Amino acid sequence: MTTHAIPLLTVPATVEAAATLSDWLVRSLVPTVLDGAGMIETANSLCALAPITARRVARPRRLRGHERQLHQIIATIEERLQRRPPLPTAAAAVYAYPQVRPIPDEILDAAAHIGGTIADIGSSAAALANRTLHLGAVVVDAGLGTTTAEHLRTQVTESYCSLLTYLWHTDPNTQIHLRTPR
């Protein structure tokens, strides 16, 4: 495996797999991004939410607390982005085309897929988490966070690889594929 390849994950379409992926997205990946965006207390509040289990996914109403929390976080980030001071034109050009994206495309694709799967079941929690990921990345890209895009990218990739390792060891039907960058 080269350092430019990020493993892709294929899991069985079970409620248990959807719950595991959703829990990782909401209670691990999003808090990592929020921490990098300088929103440590908000990240901690997501970590403190009840774990997303197969039972909760099977009854989407049980994820309403997760949805409310994510709605509040999105509103906070949007306010923060609207209040930011205007950037000089030279700096704006640098932020318009960052050299390193804080979240790899493969992880954003996985988050979007998880969001769609949980939305099909009847909850918007994972889709809201996906939106929060994008907004948190914008905060870091704009230089308003507490970390650099490179550092956040490393943390996000480590979180994803931890998920892959966990799933690979707990579910024998999980398949991991390597794909080179686009």
Short mmCIF file of C-alpha atoms in Angstrom, two decimals:
data_model
loop_
_atom_site.label_atom_id
_atom_site.label_comp_id
_atom_site.label_asym_id
_atom_site.label_seq_id
_atom_site.Cartn_x
_atom_site.Cartn_y
_atom_site.Cartn_z
CA MET A 1 0.00 0.00 0.00
CA THR A 2 1.35 3.39 -0.90
CA THR A 3 0.87 6.37 1.32
CA HIS A 4 -1.50 7.80 -1.29
CA ALA A 5 -3.99 4.92 -1.16
CA ILE A 6 -6.83 5.01 1.33
CA PRO A 7 -8.66 1.74 1.96
CA LEU A 8 -12.30 1.58 0.99
CA LEU A 9 -14.79 -0.29 3.08
CA THR A 10 -17.57 -2.60 1.97
CA VAL A 11 -19.76 -3.92 4.77
CA PRO A 12 -22.84 -6.13 4.69
CA ALA A 13 -26.09 -4.18 4.52
CA THR A 14 -27.21 -4.98 8.04
CA VAL A 15 -28.70 -2.76 10.70
CA GLU A 16 -25.73 -3.58 12.93
CA ALA A 17 -23.23 -2.38 10.31
CA ALA A 18 -25.28 0.79 9.70
CA ALA A 19 -25.35 1.46 13.43
CA THR A 20 -21.59 0.97 13.81
CA LEU A 21 -20.83 3.26 10.88
CA SER A 22 -23.30 5.91 12.06
CA ASP A 23 -21.93 5.85 15.58
CA TRP A 24 -18.40 6.32 14.24
CA LEU A 25 -19.55 9.20 12.05
CA VAL A 26 -21.53 11.05 14.74
CA ARG A 27 -19.54 10.28 17.89
CA SER A 28 -15.98 9.94 16.55
CA LEU A 29 -15.34 11.53 13.16
CA VAL A 30 -17.44 14.68 13.57
CA PRO A 31 -15.98 15.41 17.04
CA THR A 32 -12.48 15.05 15.57
CA VAL A 33 -13.28 17.65 12.92
CA LEU A 34 -15.00 19.94 15.43
CA ASP A 35 -11.97 19.72 17.71
CA GLY A 36 -9.80 20.84 14.79
CA ALA A 37 -12.24 23.66 14.13
CA GLY A 38 -11.76 24.94 17.68
CA MET A 39 -15.10 23.71 19.00
CA ILE A 40 -13.88 21.41 21.77
CA GLU A 41 -16.94 21.70 24.02
CA THR A 42 -19.24 20.96 21.10
CA ALA A 43 -17.12 17.95 20.16
CA ASN A 44 -17.33 16.69 23.74
CA SER A 45 -21.12 17.05 23.73
CA LEU A 46 -21.35 14.79 20.67
CA CYS A 47 -19.09 12.22 22.29
CA ALA A 48 -21.39 12.23 25.32
CA LEU A 49 -24.48 11.30 23.28
CA ALA A 50 -25.86 7.79 23.64
CA PRO A 51 -24.17 5.28 21.33
CA ILE A 52 -25.97 4.61 18.07
CA THR A 53 -26.93 0.96 18.23
CA ALA A 54 -28.86 -1.34 15.93
CA ARG A 55 -31.86 -0.92 18.20
CA ARG A 56 -31.73 2.89 17.87
CA VAL A 57 -31.32 2.69 14.09
CA ALA A 58 -34.28 0.32 13.83
CA ARG A 59 -36.38 2.94 15.64
CA PRO A 60 -35.32 6.27 14.11
CA ARG A 61 -37.22 8.31 16.70
CA ARG A 62 -34.54 7.28 19.19
CA LEU A 63 -32.04 9.35 17.20
CA ARG A 64 -33.93 12.64 17.64
CA GLY A 65 -31.56 13.81 20.38
CA HIS A 66 -28.64 13.27 18.01
CA GLU A 67 -30.48 15.22 15.31
CA ARG A 68 -31.24 18.15 17.63
CA GLN A 69 -27.62 18.34 18.79
CA LEU A 70 -26.34 18.29 15.21
CA HIS A 71 -28.83 20.99 14.15
CA GLN A 72 -27.53 23.23 16.95
CA ILE A 73 -23.91 22.60 15.95
CA ILE A 74 -24.63 23.41 12.31
CA ALA A 75 -26.31 26.67 13.31
CA THR A 76 -23.31 27.58 15.50
CA ILE A 77 -20.80 26.88 12.73
CA GLU A 78 -22.84 28.83 10.17
CA GLU A 79 -23.00 31.82 12.54
CA ARG A 80 -19.26 31.61 13.09
CA LEU A 81 -18.58 31.55 9.36
CA GLN A 82 -20.87 34.53 8.76
CA ARG A 83 -19.14 36.59 11.47
CA ARG A 84 -15.60 35.96 10.22
CA PRO A 85 -13.69 39.05 9.19
CA PRO A 86 -13.28 39.64 5.46
CA LEU A 87 -10.08 38.17 4.08
CA PRO A 88 -7.64 40.18 1.98
CA THR A 89 -7.72 39.16 -1.68
CA ALA A 90 -4.32 37.42 -1.55
CA ALA A 91 -5.34 35.34 1.45
CA ALA A 92 -8.72 34.59 -0.13
CA ALA A 93 -6.94 33.11 -3.13
CA VAL A 94 -4.91 30.85 -0.87
CA TYR A 95 -8.04 29.64 0.95
CA ALA A 96 -9.96 29.17 -2.31
CA TYR A 97 -7.54 26.47 -3.49
CA PRO A 98 -6.00 24.78 -0.46
CA GLN A 99 -3.09 22.48 -1.14
CA VAL A 100 -4.32 19.85 1.31
CA ARG A 101 -7.98 19.18 1.92
CA PRO A 102 -8.74 18.55 5.59
CA ILE A 103 -10.93 15.52 4.84
CA PRO A 104 -10.01 13.02 2.10
CA ASP A 105 -12.60 12.45 -0.62
CA GLU A 106 -12.85 8.76 0.21
CA ILE A 107 -13.91 9.57 3.76
CA LEU A 108 -16.39 12.18 2.57
CA ASP A 109 -17.82 9.58 0.18
CA ALA A 110 -18.15 7.09 3.05
CA ALA A 111 -19.87 9.73 5.22
CA ALA A 112 -22.29 10.58 2.41
CA HIS A 113 -23.11 6.91 1.90
CA ILE A 114 -23.71 6.42 5.63
CA GLY A 115 -25.92 9.54 5.67
CA GLY A 116 -27.99 8.22 2.77
CA THR A 117 -28.36 4.78 4.30
CA ILE A 118 -29.59 6.13 7.63
CA ALA A 119 -31.87 8.64 5.87
CA ASP A 120 -33.47 5.72 3.98
CA ILE A 121 -34.15 4.08 7.35
CA GLY A 122 -35.86 7.26 8.58
CA SER A 123 -33.38 9.47 10.46
CA SER A 124 -31.44 12.50 9.31
CA ALA A 125 -28.77 12.17 12.03
CA ALA A 126 -26.01 10.83 9.76
CA ALA A 127 -26.87 13.29 6.97
CA LEU A 128 -26.61 16.14 9.47
CA ALA A 129 -23.28 14.73 10.63
CA ASN A 130 -22.11 14.73 7.01
CA ARG A 131 -23.07 18.41 6.68
CA THR A 132 -21.26 19.17 9.93
CA LEU A 133 -18.13 17.52 8.52
CA HIS A 134 -18.20 19.82 5.51
CA LEU A 135 -18.76 22.94 7.60
CA GLY A 136 -16.00 21.98 10.03
CA ALA A 137 -13.64 21.52 7.08
CA VAL A 138 -14.56 25.01 5.84
CA VAL A 139 -13.67 26.47 9.25
CA VAL A 140 -10.27 24.79 9.17
CA ASP A 141 -9.70 25.77 5.52
CA ALA A 142 -10.49 29.38 6.37
CA GLY A 143 -7.84 29.36 9.10
CA LEU A 144 -10.42 29.83 11.85
CA GLY A 145 -9.72 26.51 13.55
CA THR A 146 -7.10 25.44 16.05
CA THR A 147 -5.25 23.11 13.68
CA THR A 148 -3.95 23.00 10.14
CA ALA A 149 -5.61 21.18 7.27
CA GLU A 150 -2.70 18.71 7.14
CA HIS A 151 -3.01 17.82 10.82
CA LEU A 152 -6.78 17.42 10.62
CA ARG A 153 -6.40 15.24 7.54
CA THR A 154 -4.05 12.97 9.47
CA GLN A 155 -6.45 12.72 12.43
CA VAL A 156 -9.45 12.01 10.19
CA THR A 157 -7.55 9.32 8.29
CA GLU A 158 -6.44 7.70 11.56
CA SER A 159 -10.04 7.65 12.77
CA TYR A 160 -11.16 6.02 9.52
CA CYS A 161 -8.40 3.42 9.67
CA SER A 162 -9.37 2.63 13.28
CA LEU A 163 -12.94 2.03 12.10
CA LEU A 164 -11.69 -0.26 9.33
CA THR A 165 -9.61 -2.23 11.80
CA TYR A 166 -12.51 -2.56 14.24
CA LEU A 167 -14.93 -3.72 11.55
CA TRP A 168 -12.44 -6.08 10.02
CA HIS A 169 -11.89 -7.80 13.35
CA THR A 170 -15.54 -7.90 14.46
CA ASP A 171 -17.33 -8.77 11.21
CA PRO A 172 -15.95 -11.51 8.96
CA ASN A 173 -18.09 -10.35 6.01
CA THR A 174 -16.42 -6.94 5.89
CA GLN A 175 -14.30 -6.39 2.81
CA ILE A 176 -11.55 -3.81 2.55
CA HIS A 177 -10.42 -2.61 -0.87
CA LEU A 178 -7.52 -0.32 -1.74
CA ARG A 179 -8.02 2.37 -4.30
CA THR A 180 -5.52 4.83 -5.66
CA PRO A 181 -6.40 8.52 -5.58
CA ARG A 182 -8.46 9.99 -8.41
#
